[in-house]
């Protein structure tokens, strides 16, 4: 025999799903008297899923539910509950923390040192895009573009190598200052050039303005021009006398 009470019951179900339709959590269910109005006296606390924000999904009973944060309230009329009903809560991907670490190559070896770290806010399940920086004197190496984890644990590490630059010296016949080919930021040591008959009077840039050789290799290296000051040159004059026997003295 069929229990008469069971015949007068309807099921009210709350389904928790992700935006792609997959189940996010076990459903909430209640068996209620058919045709009798029902409202929650205390809001139902719905599951918290890191990296996702809940919202009432579309459906015939969506108007019977309101959501405030993670507190769900229901209000059904007797007419609404003449048959089984369901409400769907959809968890949409939300912005979460992503840490990006920038490592620059050392000057004197091929190891790397953490230069900067930043915290981004990207949507759960999205792919980390272009996060490299344009640092003067550096170029970024290939790096991973992971999918953003819902728990905010995603860390992207970007490594940068130093460019090599050439610093040249135009000596106009002088010598003693050789070109320098070195990594960006490496120490630059230049000798004082010399030129016969001239005194070295410093360096000029391409515009003819006074210039100072930087202590470290700058971006793009550069060309420097020696400035020469003519000076008096000492010389010796030798006088030779022809002797009667045809020899010189």
PDB file of C-alpha atoms in Angstrom:
ATOM      1  CA  UNK A   1       0.000   0.000   0.000  1.00  0.00           C
ATOM      2  CA  UNK A   2       1.141   3.570  -0.702  1.00  0.00           C
ATOM      3  CA  UNK A   3       1.699   5.786   2.329  1.00  0.00           C
ATOM      4  CA  UNK A   4      -0.797   8.647   2.048  1.00  0.00           C
ATOM      5  CA  UNK A   5       1.708  11.082   3.584  1.00  0.00           C
ATOM      6  CA  UNK A   6       4.246  10.265   0.872  1.00  0.00           C
ATOM      7  CA  UNK A   7       1.669  10.962  -1.838  1.00  0.00           C
ATOM      8  CA  UNK A   8       1.243  14.463  -0.432  1.00  0.00           C
ATOM      9  CA  UNK A   9       4.947  15.309  -0.412  1.00  0.00           C
ATOM     10  CA  UNK A  10       7.080  17.121  -3.003  1.00  0.00           C
ATOM     11  CA  UNK A  11      10.812  17.372  -3.241  1.00  0.00           C
ATOM     12  CA  UNK A  12      12.558  20.716  -3.138  1.00  0.00           C
ATOM     13  CA  UNK A  13      16.171  20.500  -4.342  1.00  0.00           C
ATOM     14  CA  UNK A  14      18.986  23.014  -4.542  1.00  0.00           C
ATOM     15  CA  UNK A  15      21.612  22.020  -7.098  1.00  0.00           C
ATOM     16  CA  UNK A  16      25.147  23.408  -6.976  1.00  0.00           C
ATOM     17  CA  UNK A  17      26.907  23.431 -10.332  1.00  0.00           C
ATOM     18  CA  UNK A  18      29.760  25.163 -12.131  1.00  0.00           C
ATOM     19  CA  UNK A  19      29.143  27.314 -15.186  1.00  0.00           C
ATOM     20  CA  UNK A  20      30.052  24.370 -17.436  1.00  0.00           C
ATOM     21  CA  UNK A  21      27.315  22.228 -15.847  1.00  0.00           C
ATOM     22  CA  UNK A  22      29.572  20.025 -13.735  1.00  0.00           C
ATOM     23  CA  UNK A  23      28.498  19.357 -10.156  1.00  0.00           C
ATOM     24  CA  UNK A  24      30.145  21.717  -7.709  1.00  0.00           C
ATOM     25  CA  UNK A  25      28.809  20.218  -4.442  1.00  0.00           C
ATOM     26  CA  UNK A  26      26.240  17.751  -3.201  1.00  0.00           C
ATOM     27  CA  UNK A  27      22.692  19.098  -3.568  1.00  0.00           C
ATOM     28  CA  UNK A  28      20.490  20.264  -0.720  1.00  0.00           C
ATOM     29  CA  UNK A  29      17.076  18.562  -0.578  1.00  0.00           C
ATOM     30  CA  UNK A  30      13.918  18.748   1.491  1.00  0.00           C
ATOM     31  CA  UNK A  31      10.633  16.866   1.363  1.00  0.00           C
ATOM     32  CA  UNK A  32       7.733  19.284   1.874  1.00  0.00           C
ATOM     33  CA  UNK A  33       3.953  19.031   2.054  1.00  0.00           C
ATOM     34  CA  UNK A  34       2.446  19.379  -1.412  1.00  0.00           C
ATOM     35  CA  UNK A  35       0.541  22.567  -2.064  1.00  0.00           C
ATOM     36  CA  UNK A  36       1.658  24.233   1.164  1.00  0.00           C
ATOM     37  CA  UNK A  37       3.615  27.510   1.051  1.00  0.00           C
ATOM     38  CA  UNK A  38       7.193  27.354   2.283  1.00  0.00           C
ATOM     39  CA  UNK A  39       9.734  30.007   3.171  1.00  0.00           C
ATOM     40  CA  UNK A  40      13.054  29.641   4.909  1.00  0.00           C
ATOM     41  CA  UNK A  41      12.987  31.126   8.398  1.00  0.00           C
ATOM     42  CA  UNK A  42      16.776  31.051   8.462  1.00  0.00           C
ATOM     43  CA  UNK A  43      18.809  31.407   5.235  1.00  0.00           C
ATOM     44  CA  UNK A  44      20.522  28.282   3.977  1.00  0.00           C
ATOM     45  CA  UNK A  45      24.300  28.562   4.022  1.00  0.00           C
ATOM     46  CA  UNK A  46      25.481  27.308   0.657  1.00  0.00           C
ATOM     47  CA  UNK A  47      28.941  25.764   0.067  1.00  0.00           C
ATOM     48  CA  UNK A  48      31.932  28.066  -0.300  1.00  0.00           C
ATOM     49  CA  UNK A  49      34.124  27.090  -3.256  1.00  0.00           C
ATOM     50  CA  UNK A  50      37.442  28.975  -3.482  1.00  0.00           C
ATOM     51  CA  UNK A  51      37.896  30.853  -6.720  1.00  0.00           C
ATOM     52  CA  UNK A  52      34.208  30.918  -7.594  1.00  0.00           C
ATOM     53  CA  UNK A  53      31.289  33.264  -6.954  1.00  0.00           C
ATOM     54  CA  UNK A  54      27.749  31.848  -6.584  1.00  0.00           C
ATOM     55  CA  UNK A  55      24.689  33.209  -8.364  1.00  0.00           C
ATOM     56  CA  UNK A  56      21.118  32.030  -8.884  1.00  0.00           C
ATOM     57  CA  UNK A  57      20.911  30.195 -12.176  1.00  0.00           C
ATOM     58  CA  UNK A  58      18.141  30.409 -14.728  1.00  0.00           C
ATOM     59  CA  UNK A  59      15.148  28.144 -14.307  1.00  0.00           C
ATOM     60  CA  UNK A  60      11.408  28.101 -13.611  1.00  0.00           C
ATOM     61  CA  UNK A  61      11.971  28.545  -9.865  1.00  0.00           C
ATOM     62  CA  UNK A  62      14.801  31.102  -9.954  1.00  0.00           C
ATOM     63  CA  UNK A  63      12.421  33.846  -8.851  1.00  0.00           C
ATOM     64  CA  UNK A  64      11.690  31.890  -5.650  1.00  0.00           C
ATOM     65  CA  UNK A  65      15.305  32.201  -4.463  1.00  0.00           C
ATOM     66  CA  UNK A  66      17.454  35.125  -3.374  1.00  0.00           C
ATOM     67  CA  UNK A  67      21.143  35.000  -2.619  1.00  0.00           C
ATOM     68  CA  UNK A  68      23.073  37.322  -0.330  1.00  0.00           C
ATOM     69  CA  UNK A  69      26.703  36.286  -0.411  1.00  0.00           C
ATOM     70  CA  UNK A  70      26.531  32.653   0.655  1.00  0.00           C
ATOM     71  CA  UNK A  71      23.137  32.912   2.329  1.00  0.00           C
ATOM     72  CA  UNK A  72      20.235  31.529   0.277  1.00  0.00           C
ATOM     73  CA  UNK A  73      16.619  32.356   1.072  1.00  0.00           C
ATOM     74  CA  UNK A  74      13.638  30.531  -0.445  1.00  0.00           C
ATOM     75  CA  UNK A  75      10.009  31.561  -0.772  1.00  0.00           C
ATOM     76  CA  UNK A  76       7.457  29.254  -2.440  1.00  0.00           C
ATOM     77  CA  UNK A  77       3.708  29.612  -2.592  1.00  0.00           C
ATOM     78  CA  UNK A  78       1.435  26.618  -2.202  1.00  0.00           C
ATOM     79  CA  UNK A  79       0.808  26.690  -5.926  1.00  0.00           C
ATOM     80  CA  UNK A  80       4.540  26.559  -6.568  1.00  0.00           C
ATOM     81  CA  UNK A  81       4.858  23.403  -4.482  1.00  0.00           C
ATOM     82  CA  UNK A  82       2.204  21.326  -6.151  1.00  0.00           C
ATOM     83  CA  UNK A  83       5.043  19.424  -7.831  1.00  0.00           C
ATOM     84  CA  UNK A  84       8.742  18.814  -7.322  1.00  0.00           C
ATOM     85  CA  UNK A  85      10.841  21.987  -7.574  1.00  0.00           C
ATOM     86  CA  UNK A  86      14.496  22.804  -7.907  1.00  0.00           C
ATOM     87  CA  UNK A  87      16.727  25.843  -7.707  1.00  0.00           C
ATOM     88  CA  UNK A  88      20.162  25.952  -9.293  1.00  0.00           C
ATOM     89  CA  UNK A  89      23.091  27.851  -7.834  1.00  0.00           C
ATOM     90  CA  UNK A  90      25.773  28.429 -10.464  1.00  0.00           C
ATOM     91  CA  UNK A  91      29.379  29.017  -9.413  1.00  0.00           C
ATOM     92  CA  UNK A  92      31.053  31.436 -11.800  1.00  0.00           C
ATOM     93  CA  UNK A  93      34.859  31.773 -12.011  1.00  0.00           C
ATOM     94  CA  UNK A  94      36.037  34.689  -9.869  1.00  0.00           C
ATOM     95  CA  UNK A  95      39.246  36.755  -9.799  1.00  0.00           C
ATOM     96  CA  UNK A  96      41.956  35.179  -7.626  1.00  0.00           C
ATOM     97  CA  UNK A  97      45.554  35.962  -6.742  1.00  0.00           C
ATOM     98  CA  UNK A  98      48.374  35.207  -9.172  1.00  0.00           C
ATOM     99  CA  UNK A  99      51.959  35.986  -8.198  1.00  0.00           C
ATOM    100  CA  UNK A 100      54.477  36.928 -10.901  1.00  0.00           C
ATOM    101  CA  UNK A 101      58.170  36.822  -9.987  1.00  0.00           C
ATOM    102  CA  UNK A 102      60.768  38.586 -12.146  1.00  0.00           C
ATOM    103  CA  UNK A 103      64.327  37.240 -12.019  1.00  0.00           C
ATOM    104  CA  UNK A 104      67.249  39.103 -13.581  1.00  0.00           C
ATOM    105  CA  UNK A 105      70.499  37.473 -14.665  1.00  0.00           C
ATOM    106  CA  UNK A 106      73.487  38.286 -12.486  1.00  0.00           C
ATOM    107  CA  UNK A 107      76.332  40.355 -13.895  1.00  0.00           C
ATOM    108  CA  UNK A 108      79.185  37.995 -13.129  1.00  0.00           C
ATOM    109  CA  UNK A 109      77.535  34.580 -13.600  1.00  0.00           C
ATOM    110  CA  UNK A 110      74.571  32.911 -15.268  1.00  0.00           C
ATOM    111  CA  UNK A 111      72.466  32.640 -12.114  1.00  0.00           C
ATOM    112  CA  UNK A 112      69.435  34.804 -11.447  1.00  0.00           C
ATOM    113  CA  UNK A 113      68.289  37.021  -8.601  1.00  0.00           C
ATOM    114  CA  UNK A 114      64.702  37.932  -7.763  1.00  0.00           C
ATOM    115  CA  UNK A 115      64.307  41.546  -8.847  1.00  0.00           C
ATOM    116  CA  UNK A 116      60.596  42.147  -8.284  1.00  0.00           C
ATOM    117  CA  UNK A 117      57.371  40.327  -7.463  1.00  0.00           C
ATOM    118  CA  UNK A 118      53.861  41.484  -8.155  1.00  0.00           C
ATOM    119  CA  UNK A 119      50.403  40.221  -7.347  1.00  0.00           C
ATOM    120  CA  UNK A 120      47.790  40.115 -10.116  1.00  0.00           C
ATOM    121  CA  UNK A 121      44.094  39.328  -9.995  1.00  0.00           C
ATOM    122  CA  UNK A 122      43.065  36.907 -12.746  1.00  0.00           C
ATOM    123  CA  UNK A 123      39.948  34.830 -13.242  1.00  0.00           C
ATOM    124  CA  UNK A 124      39.965  31.207 -12.125  1.00  0.00           C
ATOM    125  CA  UNK A 125      40.521  28.829 -15.029  1.00  0.00           C
ATOM    126  CA  UNK A 126      41.834  31.528 -17.368  1.00  0.00           C
ATOM    127  CA  UNK A 127      45.280  31.343 -18.942  1.00  0.00           C
ATOM    128  CA  UNK A 128      48.006  33.659 -17.709  1.00  0.00           C
ATOM    129  CA  UNK A 129      48.864  35.927 -20.610  1.00  0.00           C
ATOM    130  CA  UNK A 130      51.811  38.231 -21.267  1.00  0.00           C
ATOM    131  CA  UNK A 131      53.201  39.314 -17.899  1.00  0.00           C
ATOM    132  CA  UNK A 132      56.841  40.079 -18.733  1.00  0.00           C
ATOM    133  CA  UNK A 133      58.336  43.518 -18.156  1.00  0.00           C
ATOM    134  CA  UNK A 134      60.452  45.664 -20.472  1.00  0.00           C
ATOM    135  CA  UNK A 135      63.547  46.214 -18.365  1.00  0.00           C
ATOM    136  CA  UNK A 136      66.278  48.341 -19.949  1.00  0.00           C
ATOM    137  CA  UNK A 137      69.266  46.171 -20.836  1.00  0.00           C
ATOM    138  CA  UNK A 138      67.369  42.882 -20.425  1.00  0.00           C
ATOM    139  CA  UNK A 139      65.268  40.559 -22.559  1.00  0.00           C
ATOM    140  CA  UNK A 140      62.800  38.015 -21.217  1.00  0.00           C
ATOM    141  CA  UNK A 141      63.195  34.289 -21.812  1.00  0.00           C
ATOM    142  CA  UNK A 142      60.309  31.988 -22.658  1.00  0.00           C
ATOM    143  CA  UNK A 143      58.080  31.299 -19.675  1.00  0.00           C
ATOM    144  CA  UNK A 144      55.005  29.227 -18.857  1.00  0.00           C
ATOM    145  CA  UNK A 145      51.450  30.512 -19.225  1.00  0.00           C
ATOM    146  CA  UNK A 146      49.600  28.284 -16.740  1.00  0.00           C
ATOM    147  CA  UNK A 147      45.902  27.998 -16.043  1.00  0.00           C
ATOM    148  CA  UNK A 148      44.904  30.064 -13.028  1.00  0.00           C
ATOM    149  CA  UNK A 149      44.297  27.835 -10.005  1.00  0.00           C
ATOM    150  CA  UNK A 150      41.139  28.450  -7.982  1.00  0.00           C
ATOM    151  CA  UNK A 151      42.994  28.467  -4.656  1.00  0.00           C
ATOM    152  CA  UNK A 152      45.220  31.420  -5.593  1.00  0.00           C
ATOM    153  CA  UNK A 153      48.391  29.323  -5.611  1.00  0.00           C
ATOM    154  CA  UNK A 154      49.484  30.161  -9.162  1.00  0.00           C
ATOM    155  CA  UNK A 155      53.036  31.502  -9.402  1.00  0.00           C
ATOM    156  CA  UNK A 156      54.637  32.537 -12.695  1.00  0.00           C
ATOM    157  CA  UNK A 157      58.390  33.001 -12.866  1.00  0.00           C
ATOM    158  CA  UNK A 158      59.841  35.162 -15.630  1.00  0.00           C
ATOM    159  CA  UNK A 159      63.604  35.166 -16.231  1.00  0.00           C
ATOM    160  CA  UNK A 160      65.549  37.918 -17.965  1.00  0.00           C
ATOM    161  CA  UNK A 161      69.001  37.714 -19.552  1.00  0.00           C
ATOM    162  CA  UNK A 162      71.295  40.704 -19.934  1.00  0.00           C
ATOM    163  CA  UNK A 163      72.100  42.077 -23.355  1.00  0.00           C
ATOM    164  CA  UNK A 164      75.740  42.349 -24.418  1.00  0.00           C
ATOM    165  CA  UNK A 165      76.729  45.772 -25.721  1.00  0.00           C
ATOM    166  CA  UNK A 166      79.782  47.195 -27.468  1.00  0.00           C
ATOM    167  CA  UNK A 167      81.423  50.424 -26.314  1.00  0.00           C
ATOM    168  CA  UNK A 168      83.731  51.910 -28.957  1.00  0.00           C
ATOM    169  CA  UNK A 169      86.412  54.593 -28.873  1.00  0.00           C
ATOM    170  CA  UNK A 170      87.493  56.734 -31.800  1.00  0.00           C
ATOM    171  CA  UNK A 171      91.104  57.703 -31.082  1.00  0.00           C
ATOM    172  CA  UNK A 172      92.093  59.475 -34.330  1.00  0.00           C
ATOM    173  CA  UNK A 173      95.515  57.902 -34.453  1.00  0.00           C
ATOM    174  CA  UNK A 174      95.926  57.431 -30.730  1.00  0.00           C
ATOM    175  CA  UNK A 175      96.015  54.171 -28.825  1.00  0.00           C
ATOM    176  CA  UNK A 176      95.461  52.753 -25.337  1.00  0.00           C
ATOM    177  CA  UNK A 177      91.641  52.526 -25.122  1.00  0.00           C
ATOM    178  CA  UNK A 178      90.308  49.284 -26.592  1.00  0.00           C
ATOM    179  CA  UNK A 179      86.636  48.584 -27.377  1.00  0.00           C
ATOM    180  CA  UNK A 180      84.687  46.944 -24.555  1.00  0.00           C
ATOM    181  CA  UNK A 181      82.133  44.210 -25.198  1.00  0.00           C
ATOM    182  CA  UNK A 182      80.325  43.305 -21.996  1.00  0.00           C
ATOM    183  CA  UNK A 183      77.011  42.563 -20.351  1.00  0.00           C
ATOM    184  CA  UNK A 184      74.697  45.377 -19.454  1.00  0.00           C
ATOM    185  CA  UNK A 185      75.714  46.671 -16.037  1.00  0.00           C
ATOM    186  CA  UNK A 186      79.221  45.162 -16.065  1.00  0.00           C
ATOM    187  CA  UNK A 187      82.063  47.355 -14.813  1.00  0.00           C
ATOM    188  CA  UNK A 188      83.852  49.349 -17.520  1.00  0.00           C
ATOM    189  CA  UNK A 189      87.540  50.185 -17.134  1.00  0.00           C
ATOM    190  CA  UNK A 190      89.230  52.330 -19.772  1.00  0.00           C
ATOM    191  CA  UNK A 191      92.871  53.281 -19.994  1.00  0.00           C
ATOM    192  CA  UNK A 192      93.999  56.815 -20.773  1.00  0.00           C
ATOM    193  CA  UNK A 193      94.822  56.956 -24.491  1.00  0.00           C
ATOM    194  CA  UNK A 194      97.965  58.545 -25.866  1.00  0.00           C
ATOM    195  CA  UNK A 195      98.897  60.116 -29.185  1.00  0.00           C
ATOM    196  CA  UNK A 196     102.254  61.380 -30.293  1.00  0.00           C
ATOM    197  CA  UNK A 197     102.348  65.163 -30.240  1.00  0.00           C
ATOM    198  CA  UNK A 198      99.054  65.567 -28.410  1.00  0.00           C
ATOM    199  CA  UNK A 199      97.776  65.655 -24.856  1.00  0.00           C
ATOM    200  CA  UNK A 200      94.554  63.741 -24.112  1.00  0.00           C
ATOM    201  CA  UNK A 201      91.903  66.244 -23.106  1.00  0.00           C
ATOM    202  CA  UNK A 202      88.952  63.980 -22.316  1.00  0.00           C
ATOM    203  CA  UNK A 203      86.085  62.393 -24.226  1.00  0.00           C
ATOM    204  CA  UNK A 204      83.394  63.768 -26.500  1.00  0.00           C
ATOM    205  CA  UNK A 205      80.077  62.320 -27.567  1.00  0.00           C
ATOM    206  CA  UNK A 206      78.830  62.107 -31.136  1.00  0.00           C
ATOM    207  CA  UNK A 207      77.571  65.689 -30.892  1.00  0.00           C
ATOM    208  CA  UNK A 208      80.960  66.998 -29.837  1.00  0.00           C
ATOM    209  CA  UNK A 209      79.871  67.636 -26.263  1.00  0.00           C
ATOM    210  CA  UNK A 210      81.921  66.665 -23.235  1.00  0.00           C
ATOM    211  CA  UNK A 211      81.212  63.127 -22.104  1.00  0.00           C
ATOM    212  CA  UNK A 212      82.139  60.932 -19.172  1.00  0.00           C
ATOM    213  CA  UNK A 213      82.717  57.237 -19.664  1.00  0.00           C
ATOM    214  CA  UNK A 214      80.116  55.440 -17.497  1.00  0.00           C
ATOM    215  CA  UNK A 215      81.381  53.173 -14.740  1.00  0.00           C
ATOM    216  CA  UNK A 216      79.186  50.311 -15.969  1.00  0.00           C
ATOM    217  CA  UNK A 217      78.067  49.184 -19.413  1.00  0.00           C
ATOM    218  CA  UNK A 218      75.031  51.256 -20.376  1.00  0.00           C
ATOM    219  CA  UNK A 219      72.191  50.263 -22.645  1.00  0.00           C
ATOM    220  CA  UNK A 220      73.373  50.140 -26.277  1.00  0.00           C
ATOM    221  CA  UNK A 221      77.027  50.737 -25.305  1.00  0.00           C
ATOM    222  CA  UNK A 222      77.911  53.863 -27.237  1.00  0.00           C
ATOM    223  CA  UNK A 223      80.793  55.514 -29.068  1.00  0.00           C
ATOM    224  CA  UNK A 224      83.159  58.051 -27.536  1.00  0.00           C
ATOM    225  CA  UNK A 225      85.626  60.323 -29.293  1.00  0.00           C
ATOM    226  CA  UNK A 226      89.018  61.306 -27.923  1.00  0.00           C
ATOM    227  CA  UNK A 227      89.676  65.020 -27.672  1.00  0.00           C
ATOM    228  CA  UNK A 228      93.299  65.857 -28.372  1.00  0.00           C
ATOM    229  CA  UNK A 229      95.153  69.044 -27.478  1.00  0.00           C
ATOM    230  CA  UNK A 230      98.217  69.763 -29.693  1.00  0.00           C
ATOM    231  CA  UNK A 231     101.348  70.388 -27.594  1.00  0.00           C
ATOM    232  CA  UNK A 232     104.921  71.490 -28.167  1.00  0.00           C
ATOM    233  CA  UNK A 233     107.126  68.622 -29.231  1.00  0.00           C
ATOM    234  CA  UNK A 234     110.789  68.544 -28.283  1.00  0.00           C
ATOM    235  CA  UNK A 235     113.293  67.589 -30.926  1.00  0.00           C
ATOM    236  CA  UNK A 236     117.050  67.491 -31.298  1.00  0.00           C
ATOM    237  CA  UNK A 237     118.957  69.053 -34.178  1.00  0.00           C
ATOM    238  CA  UNK A 238     122.265  67.389 -35.113  1.00  0.00           C
ATOM    239  CA  UNK A 239     124.837  69.215 -37.209  1.00  0.00           C
ATOM    240  CA  UNK A 240     127.382  67.222 -39.202  1.00  0.00           C
ATOM    241  CA  UNK A 241     130.658  68.678 -40.517  1.00  0.00           C
ATOM    242  CA  UNK A 242     132.409  67.253 -43.539  1.00  0.00           C
ATOM    243  CA  UNK A 243     136.098  66.653 -42.841  1.00  0.00           C
ATOM    244  CA  UNK A 244     138.860  67.129 -45.423  1.00  0.00           C
ATOM    245  CA  UNK A 245     139.174  63.397 -45.737  1.00  0.00           C
ATOM    246  CA  UNK A 246     135.556  63.052 -46.618  1.00  0.00           C
ATOM    247  CA  UNK A 247     134.337  61.814 -43.256  1.00  0.00           C
ATOM    248  CA  UNK A 248     131.633  63.458 -41.209  1.00  0.00           C
ATOM    249  CA  UNK A 249     132.015  64.648 -37.654  1.00  0.00           C
TER     250      UNK A 249
END
